[in-house]
PDB file of C-alpha atoms in Angstrom:
ATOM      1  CA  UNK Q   1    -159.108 105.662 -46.383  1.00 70.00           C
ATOM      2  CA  UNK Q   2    -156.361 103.356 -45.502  1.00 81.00           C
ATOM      3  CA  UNK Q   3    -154.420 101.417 -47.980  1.00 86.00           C
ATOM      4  CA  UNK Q   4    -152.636  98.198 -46.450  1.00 90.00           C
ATOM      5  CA  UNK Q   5    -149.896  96.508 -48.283  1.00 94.00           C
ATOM      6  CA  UNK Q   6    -149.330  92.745 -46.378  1.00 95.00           C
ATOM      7  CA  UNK Q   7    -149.842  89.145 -46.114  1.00 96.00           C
ATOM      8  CA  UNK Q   8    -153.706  88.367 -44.496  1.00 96.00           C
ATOM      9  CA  UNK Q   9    -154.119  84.780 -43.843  1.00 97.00           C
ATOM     10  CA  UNK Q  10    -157.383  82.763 -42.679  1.00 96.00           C
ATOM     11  CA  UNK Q  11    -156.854  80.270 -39.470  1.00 97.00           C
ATOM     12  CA  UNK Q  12    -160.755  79.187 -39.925  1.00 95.00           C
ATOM     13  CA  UNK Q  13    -161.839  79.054 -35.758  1.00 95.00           C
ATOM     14  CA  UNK Q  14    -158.215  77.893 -34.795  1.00 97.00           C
ATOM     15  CA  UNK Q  15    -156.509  81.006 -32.864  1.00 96.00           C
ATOM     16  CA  UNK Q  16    -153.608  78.659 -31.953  1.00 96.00           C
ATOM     17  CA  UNK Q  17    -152.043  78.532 -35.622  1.00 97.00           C
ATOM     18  CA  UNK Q  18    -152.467  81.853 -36.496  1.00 97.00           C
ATOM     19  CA  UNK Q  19    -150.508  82.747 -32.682  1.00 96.00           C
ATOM     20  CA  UNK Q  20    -148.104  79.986 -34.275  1.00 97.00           C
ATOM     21  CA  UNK Q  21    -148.113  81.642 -37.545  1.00 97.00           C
ATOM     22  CA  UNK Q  22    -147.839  84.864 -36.027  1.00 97.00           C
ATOM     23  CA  UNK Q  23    -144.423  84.150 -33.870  1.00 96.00           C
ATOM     24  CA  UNK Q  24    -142.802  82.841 -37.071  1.00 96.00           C
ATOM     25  CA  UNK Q  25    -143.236  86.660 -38.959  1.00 95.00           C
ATOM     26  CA  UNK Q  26    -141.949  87.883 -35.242  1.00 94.00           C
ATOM     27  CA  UNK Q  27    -139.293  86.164 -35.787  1.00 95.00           C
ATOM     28  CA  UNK Q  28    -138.864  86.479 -39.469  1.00 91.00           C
ATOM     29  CA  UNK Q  29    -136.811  90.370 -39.042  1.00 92.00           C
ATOM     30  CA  UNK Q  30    -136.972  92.419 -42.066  1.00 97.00           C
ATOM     31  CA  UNK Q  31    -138.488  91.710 -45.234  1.00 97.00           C
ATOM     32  CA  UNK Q  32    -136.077  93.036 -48.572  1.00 96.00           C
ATOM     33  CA  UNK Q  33    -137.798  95.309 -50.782  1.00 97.00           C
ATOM     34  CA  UNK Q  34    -135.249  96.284 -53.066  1.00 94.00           C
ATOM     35  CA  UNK Q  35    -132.241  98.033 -51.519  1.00 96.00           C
ATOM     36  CA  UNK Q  36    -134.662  98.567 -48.705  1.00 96.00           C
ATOM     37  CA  UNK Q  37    -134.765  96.142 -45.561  1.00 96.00           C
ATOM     38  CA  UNK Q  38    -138.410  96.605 -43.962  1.00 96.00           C
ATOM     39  CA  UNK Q  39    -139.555  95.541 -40.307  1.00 94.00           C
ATOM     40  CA  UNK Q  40    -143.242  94.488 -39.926  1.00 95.00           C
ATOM     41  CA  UNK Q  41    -144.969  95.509 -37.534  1.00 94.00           C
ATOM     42  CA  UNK Q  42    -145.803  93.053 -34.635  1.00 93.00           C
ATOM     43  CA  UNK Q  43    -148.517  90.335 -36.573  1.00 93.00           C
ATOM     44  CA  UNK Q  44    -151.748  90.700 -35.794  1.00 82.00           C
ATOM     45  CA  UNK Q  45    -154.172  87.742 -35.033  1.00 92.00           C
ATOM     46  CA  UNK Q  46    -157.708  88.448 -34.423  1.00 93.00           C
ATOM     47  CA  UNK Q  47    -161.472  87.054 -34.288  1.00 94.00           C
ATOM     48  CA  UNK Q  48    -163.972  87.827 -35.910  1.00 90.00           C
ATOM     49  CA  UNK Q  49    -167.479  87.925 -34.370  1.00 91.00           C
ATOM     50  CA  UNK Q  50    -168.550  84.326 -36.320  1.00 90.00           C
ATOM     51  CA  UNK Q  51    -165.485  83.064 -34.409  1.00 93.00           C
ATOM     52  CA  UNK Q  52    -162.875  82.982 -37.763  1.00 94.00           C
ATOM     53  CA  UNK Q  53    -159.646  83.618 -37.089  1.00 97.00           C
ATOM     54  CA  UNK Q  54    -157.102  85.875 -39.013  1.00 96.00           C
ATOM     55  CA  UNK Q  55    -153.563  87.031 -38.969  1.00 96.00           C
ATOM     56  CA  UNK Q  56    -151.878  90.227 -40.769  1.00 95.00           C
ATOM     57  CA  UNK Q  57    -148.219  90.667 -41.521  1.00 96.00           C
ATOM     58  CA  UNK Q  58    -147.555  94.150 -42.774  1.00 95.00           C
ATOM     59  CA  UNK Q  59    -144.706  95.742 -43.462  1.00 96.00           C
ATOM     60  CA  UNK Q  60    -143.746  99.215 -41.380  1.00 94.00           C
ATOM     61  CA  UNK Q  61    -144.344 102.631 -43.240  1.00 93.00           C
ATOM     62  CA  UNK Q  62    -145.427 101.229 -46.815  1.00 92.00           C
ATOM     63  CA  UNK Q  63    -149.218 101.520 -46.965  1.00 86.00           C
ATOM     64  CA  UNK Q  64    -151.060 105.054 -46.673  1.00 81.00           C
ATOM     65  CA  UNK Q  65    -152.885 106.163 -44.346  1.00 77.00           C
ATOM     66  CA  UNK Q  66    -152.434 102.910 -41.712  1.00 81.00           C
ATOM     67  CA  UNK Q  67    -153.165 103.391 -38.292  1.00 84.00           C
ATOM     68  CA  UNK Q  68    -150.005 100.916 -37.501  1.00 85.00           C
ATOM     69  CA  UNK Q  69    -147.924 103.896 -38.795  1.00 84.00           C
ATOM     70  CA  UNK Q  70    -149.006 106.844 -36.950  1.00 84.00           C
ATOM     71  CA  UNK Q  71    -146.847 109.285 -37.770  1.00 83.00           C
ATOM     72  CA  UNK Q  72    -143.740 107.131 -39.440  1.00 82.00           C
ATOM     73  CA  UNK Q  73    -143.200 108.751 -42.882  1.00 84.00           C
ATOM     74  CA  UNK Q  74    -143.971 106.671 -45.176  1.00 87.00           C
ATOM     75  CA  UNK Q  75    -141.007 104.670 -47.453  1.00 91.00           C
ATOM     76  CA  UNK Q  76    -141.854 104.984 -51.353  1.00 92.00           C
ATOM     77  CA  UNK Q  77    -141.392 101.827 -52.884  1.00 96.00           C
ATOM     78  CA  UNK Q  78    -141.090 101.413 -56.917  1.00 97.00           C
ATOM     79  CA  UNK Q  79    -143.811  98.547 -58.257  1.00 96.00           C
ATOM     80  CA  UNK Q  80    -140.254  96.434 -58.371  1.00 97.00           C
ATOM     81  CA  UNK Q  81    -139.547  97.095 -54.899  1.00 97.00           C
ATOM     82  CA  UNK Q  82    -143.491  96.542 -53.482  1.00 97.00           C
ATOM     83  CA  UNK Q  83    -143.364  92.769 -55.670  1.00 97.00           C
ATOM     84  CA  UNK Q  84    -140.118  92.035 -53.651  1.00 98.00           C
ATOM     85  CA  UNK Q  85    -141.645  93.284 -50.645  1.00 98.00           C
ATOM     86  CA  UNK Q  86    -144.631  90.886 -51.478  1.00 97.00           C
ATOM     87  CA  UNK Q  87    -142.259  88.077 -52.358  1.00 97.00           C
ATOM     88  CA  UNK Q  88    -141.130  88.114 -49.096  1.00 97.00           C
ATOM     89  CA  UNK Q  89    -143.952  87.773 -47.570  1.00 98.00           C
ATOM     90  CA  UNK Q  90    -144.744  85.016 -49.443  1.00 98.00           C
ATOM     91  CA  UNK Q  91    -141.242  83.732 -48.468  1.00 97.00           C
ATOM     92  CA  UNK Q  92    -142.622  84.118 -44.599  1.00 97.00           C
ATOM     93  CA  UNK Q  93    -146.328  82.325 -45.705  1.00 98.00           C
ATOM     94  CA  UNK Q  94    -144.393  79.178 -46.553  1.00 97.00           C
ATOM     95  CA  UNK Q  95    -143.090  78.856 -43.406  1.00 96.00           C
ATOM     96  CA  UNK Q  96    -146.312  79.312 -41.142  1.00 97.00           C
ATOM     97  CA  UNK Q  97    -148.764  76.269 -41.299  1.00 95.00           C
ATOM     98  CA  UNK Q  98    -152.530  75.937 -40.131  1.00 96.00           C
ATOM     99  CA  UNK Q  99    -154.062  78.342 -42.356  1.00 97.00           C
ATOM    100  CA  UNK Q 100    -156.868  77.936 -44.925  1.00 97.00           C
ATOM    101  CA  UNK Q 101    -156.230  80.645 -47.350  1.00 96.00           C
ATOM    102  CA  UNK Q 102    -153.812  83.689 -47.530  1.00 96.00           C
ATOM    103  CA  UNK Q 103    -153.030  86.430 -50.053  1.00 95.00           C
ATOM    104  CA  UNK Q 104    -150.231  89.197 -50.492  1.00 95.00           C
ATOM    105  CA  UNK Q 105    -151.457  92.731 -51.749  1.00 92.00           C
ATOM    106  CA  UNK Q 106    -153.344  95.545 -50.899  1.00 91.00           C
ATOM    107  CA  UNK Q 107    -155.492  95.455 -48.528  1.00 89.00           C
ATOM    108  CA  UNK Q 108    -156.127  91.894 -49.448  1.00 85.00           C
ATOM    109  CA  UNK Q 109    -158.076  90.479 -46.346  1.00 80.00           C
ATOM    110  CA  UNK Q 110    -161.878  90.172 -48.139  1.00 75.00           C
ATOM    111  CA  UNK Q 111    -159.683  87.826 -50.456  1.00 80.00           C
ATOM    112  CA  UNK Q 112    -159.209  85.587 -47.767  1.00 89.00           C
ATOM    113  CA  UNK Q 113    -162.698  84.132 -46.136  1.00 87.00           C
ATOM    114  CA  UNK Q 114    -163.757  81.227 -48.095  1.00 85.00           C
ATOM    115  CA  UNK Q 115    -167.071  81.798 -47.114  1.00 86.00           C
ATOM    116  CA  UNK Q 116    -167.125  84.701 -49.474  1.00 86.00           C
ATOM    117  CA  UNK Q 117    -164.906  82.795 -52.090  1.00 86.00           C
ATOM    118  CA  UNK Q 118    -167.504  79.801 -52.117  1.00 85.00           C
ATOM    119  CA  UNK Q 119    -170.267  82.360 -52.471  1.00 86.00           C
ATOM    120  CA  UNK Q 120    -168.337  84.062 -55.324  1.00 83.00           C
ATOM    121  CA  UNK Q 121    -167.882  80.747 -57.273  1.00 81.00           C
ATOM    122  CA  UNK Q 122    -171.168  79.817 -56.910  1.00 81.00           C
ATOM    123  CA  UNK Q 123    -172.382  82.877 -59.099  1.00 84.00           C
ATOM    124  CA  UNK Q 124    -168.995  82.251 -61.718  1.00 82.00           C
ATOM    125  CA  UNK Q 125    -167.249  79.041 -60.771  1.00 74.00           C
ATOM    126  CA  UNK Q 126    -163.947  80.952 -62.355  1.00 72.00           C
ATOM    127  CA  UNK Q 127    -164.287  83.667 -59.897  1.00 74.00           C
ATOM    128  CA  UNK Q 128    -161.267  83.651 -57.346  1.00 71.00           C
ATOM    129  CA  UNK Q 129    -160.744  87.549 -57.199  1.00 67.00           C
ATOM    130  CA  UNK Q 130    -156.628  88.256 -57.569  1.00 68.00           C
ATOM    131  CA  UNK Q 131    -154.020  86.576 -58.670  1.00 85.00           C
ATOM    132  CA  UNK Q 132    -151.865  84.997 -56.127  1.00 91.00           C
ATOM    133  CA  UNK Q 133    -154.668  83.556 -53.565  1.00 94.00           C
ATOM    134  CA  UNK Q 134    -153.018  81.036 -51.475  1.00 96.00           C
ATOM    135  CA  UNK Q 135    -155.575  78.105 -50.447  1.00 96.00           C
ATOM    136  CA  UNK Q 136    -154.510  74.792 -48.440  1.00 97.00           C
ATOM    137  CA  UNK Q 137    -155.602  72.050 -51.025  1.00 97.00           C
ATOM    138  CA  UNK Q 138    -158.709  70.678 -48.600  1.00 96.00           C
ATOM    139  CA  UNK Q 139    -159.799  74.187 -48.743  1.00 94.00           C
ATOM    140  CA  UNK Q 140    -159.585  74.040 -52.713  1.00 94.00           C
ATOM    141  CA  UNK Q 141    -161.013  70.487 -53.086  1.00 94.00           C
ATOM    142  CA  UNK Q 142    -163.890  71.940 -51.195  1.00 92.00           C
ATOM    143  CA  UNK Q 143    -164.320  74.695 -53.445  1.00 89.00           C
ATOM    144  CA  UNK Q 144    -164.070  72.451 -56.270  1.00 87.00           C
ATOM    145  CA  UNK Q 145    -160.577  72.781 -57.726  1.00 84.00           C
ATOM    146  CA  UNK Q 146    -159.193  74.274 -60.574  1.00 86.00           C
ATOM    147  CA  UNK Q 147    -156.319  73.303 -62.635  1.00 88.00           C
ATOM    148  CA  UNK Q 148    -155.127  77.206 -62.391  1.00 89.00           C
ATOM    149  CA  UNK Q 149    -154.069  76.707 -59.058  1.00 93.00           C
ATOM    150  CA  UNK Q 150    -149.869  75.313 -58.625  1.00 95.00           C
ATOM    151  CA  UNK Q 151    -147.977  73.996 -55.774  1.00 97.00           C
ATOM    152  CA  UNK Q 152    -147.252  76.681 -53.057  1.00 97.00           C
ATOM    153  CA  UNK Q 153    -145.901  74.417 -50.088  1.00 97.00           C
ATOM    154  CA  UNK Q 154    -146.757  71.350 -48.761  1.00 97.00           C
ATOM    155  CA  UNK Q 155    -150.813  71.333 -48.339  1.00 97.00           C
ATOM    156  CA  UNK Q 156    -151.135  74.265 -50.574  1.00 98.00           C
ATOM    157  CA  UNK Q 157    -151.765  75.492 -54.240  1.00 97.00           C
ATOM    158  CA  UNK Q 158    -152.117  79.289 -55.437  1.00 95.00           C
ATOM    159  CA  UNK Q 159    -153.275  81.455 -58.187  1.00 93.00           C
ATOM    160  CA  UNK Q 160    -149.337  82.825 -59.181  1.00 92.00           C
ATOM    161  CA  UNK Q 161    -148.707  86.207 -58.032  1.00 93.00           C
ATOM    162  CA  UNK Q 162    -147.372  88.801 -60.818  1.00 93.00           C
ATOM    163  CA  UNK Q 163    -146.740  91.506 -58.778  1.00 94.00           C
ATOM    164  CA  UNK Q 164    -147.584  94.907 -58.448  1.00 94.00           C
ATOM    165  CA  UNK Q 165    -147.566  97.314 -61.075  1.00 93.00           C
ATOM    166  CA  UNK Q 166    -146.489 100.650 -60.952  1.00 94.00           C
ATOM    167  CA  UNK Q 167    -149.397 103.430 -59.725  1.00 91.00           C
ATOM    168  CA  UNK Q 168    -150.564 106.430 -57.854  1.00 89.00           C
ATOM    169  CA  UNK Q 169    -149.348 104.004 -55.319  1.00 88.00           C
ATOM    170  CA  UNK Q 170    -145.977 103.188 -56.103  1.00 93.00           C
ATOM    171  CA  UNK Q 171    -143.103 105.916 -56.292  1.00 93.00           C
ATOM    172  CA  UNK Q 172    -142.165 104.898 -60.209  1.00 93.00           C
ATOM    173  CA  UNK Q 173    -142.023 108.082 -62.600  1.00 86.00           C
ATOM    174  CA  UNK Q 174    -145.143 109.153 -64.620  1.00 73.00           C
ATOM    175  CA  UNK Q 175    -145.049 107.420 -68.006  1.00 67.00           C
TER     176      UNK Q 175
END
């Protein structure tokens, strides 16, 4: 099974902003993780059979077992190093516009549709999934708000991000 670390954001039907979105991370070089400087790889836009739109940032050689990688050995990154890595690419997020929601993580894309995060707060109205969910403020309006959510950028509140903590995934020493 593949584990992605990256930045997933949702475009909704419009496949020019996420192409917008998409040259900005081009453009964006490496991301700092710690001592380490890390190239994406080349962002990903795609559609979805109902038409919805997504782009993918992720970083080169820091998931496990990503197709993107091949056979690029894989960089160990401390639980510090991965929530640098993530700040980053939150860093690059405020820069793109055109996007409905976004999130940083692991494979953090089913965060993303709020299709699914309508349905989920319609069973628990405090259900948003992780921390650090990124939604353009008509997006949360329509969702019905929540004073949980701060200012991200202009046009956009999130759930604050605390990071990864160390794992089986992260290269920190056994406690």
């Amino acid at each position: 099974m593949a584990l992605v670390f990256g930045l997933v954001a949702d475009f909704g039907g419009d496949l020019r902003a996420a192409r917008a979105a998409a040259a900005v991370a081009a453009a964006s070089g490496p991301l700092a993780a710690g001592p380490h400087r890390i190239a994406p790889h080349p962002p990903l836009p795609w559609t979805d059979p109902s038409g919805r739109v997504e782009m993918s940032v992720v970083p080169r050689g820091v998931g496990s077992g990503t197709a993107l990688d091949g056979d690029r050995p894989r960089t160990a990154l401390t639980a510090a190093e991965y929530t640098a890595l993530g700040r980053a690419l939150y860093d690059l997020l405020r820069a793109m516009h055109g996007y409905r929601a976004a999130a940083v993580g692991w494979n953090a894309e089913p965060s993303v549709d709020p299709a699914e995060l309508r349905a989920a707060r319609a069973a628990d109205p405090h259900a948003w999934g992780d921390d650090g969910l990124v939604l353009a403020d008509t997006v949360l309006a329509g969702l019905g708000g929540d004073d949980r959510f701060l200012f991200f950028a202009p046009g956009f509140s999130y759930l604050p991000w605390r990071g990864v903590r160390p794992s089986s995934l992260t290269a920190d020493p056994a406690p």
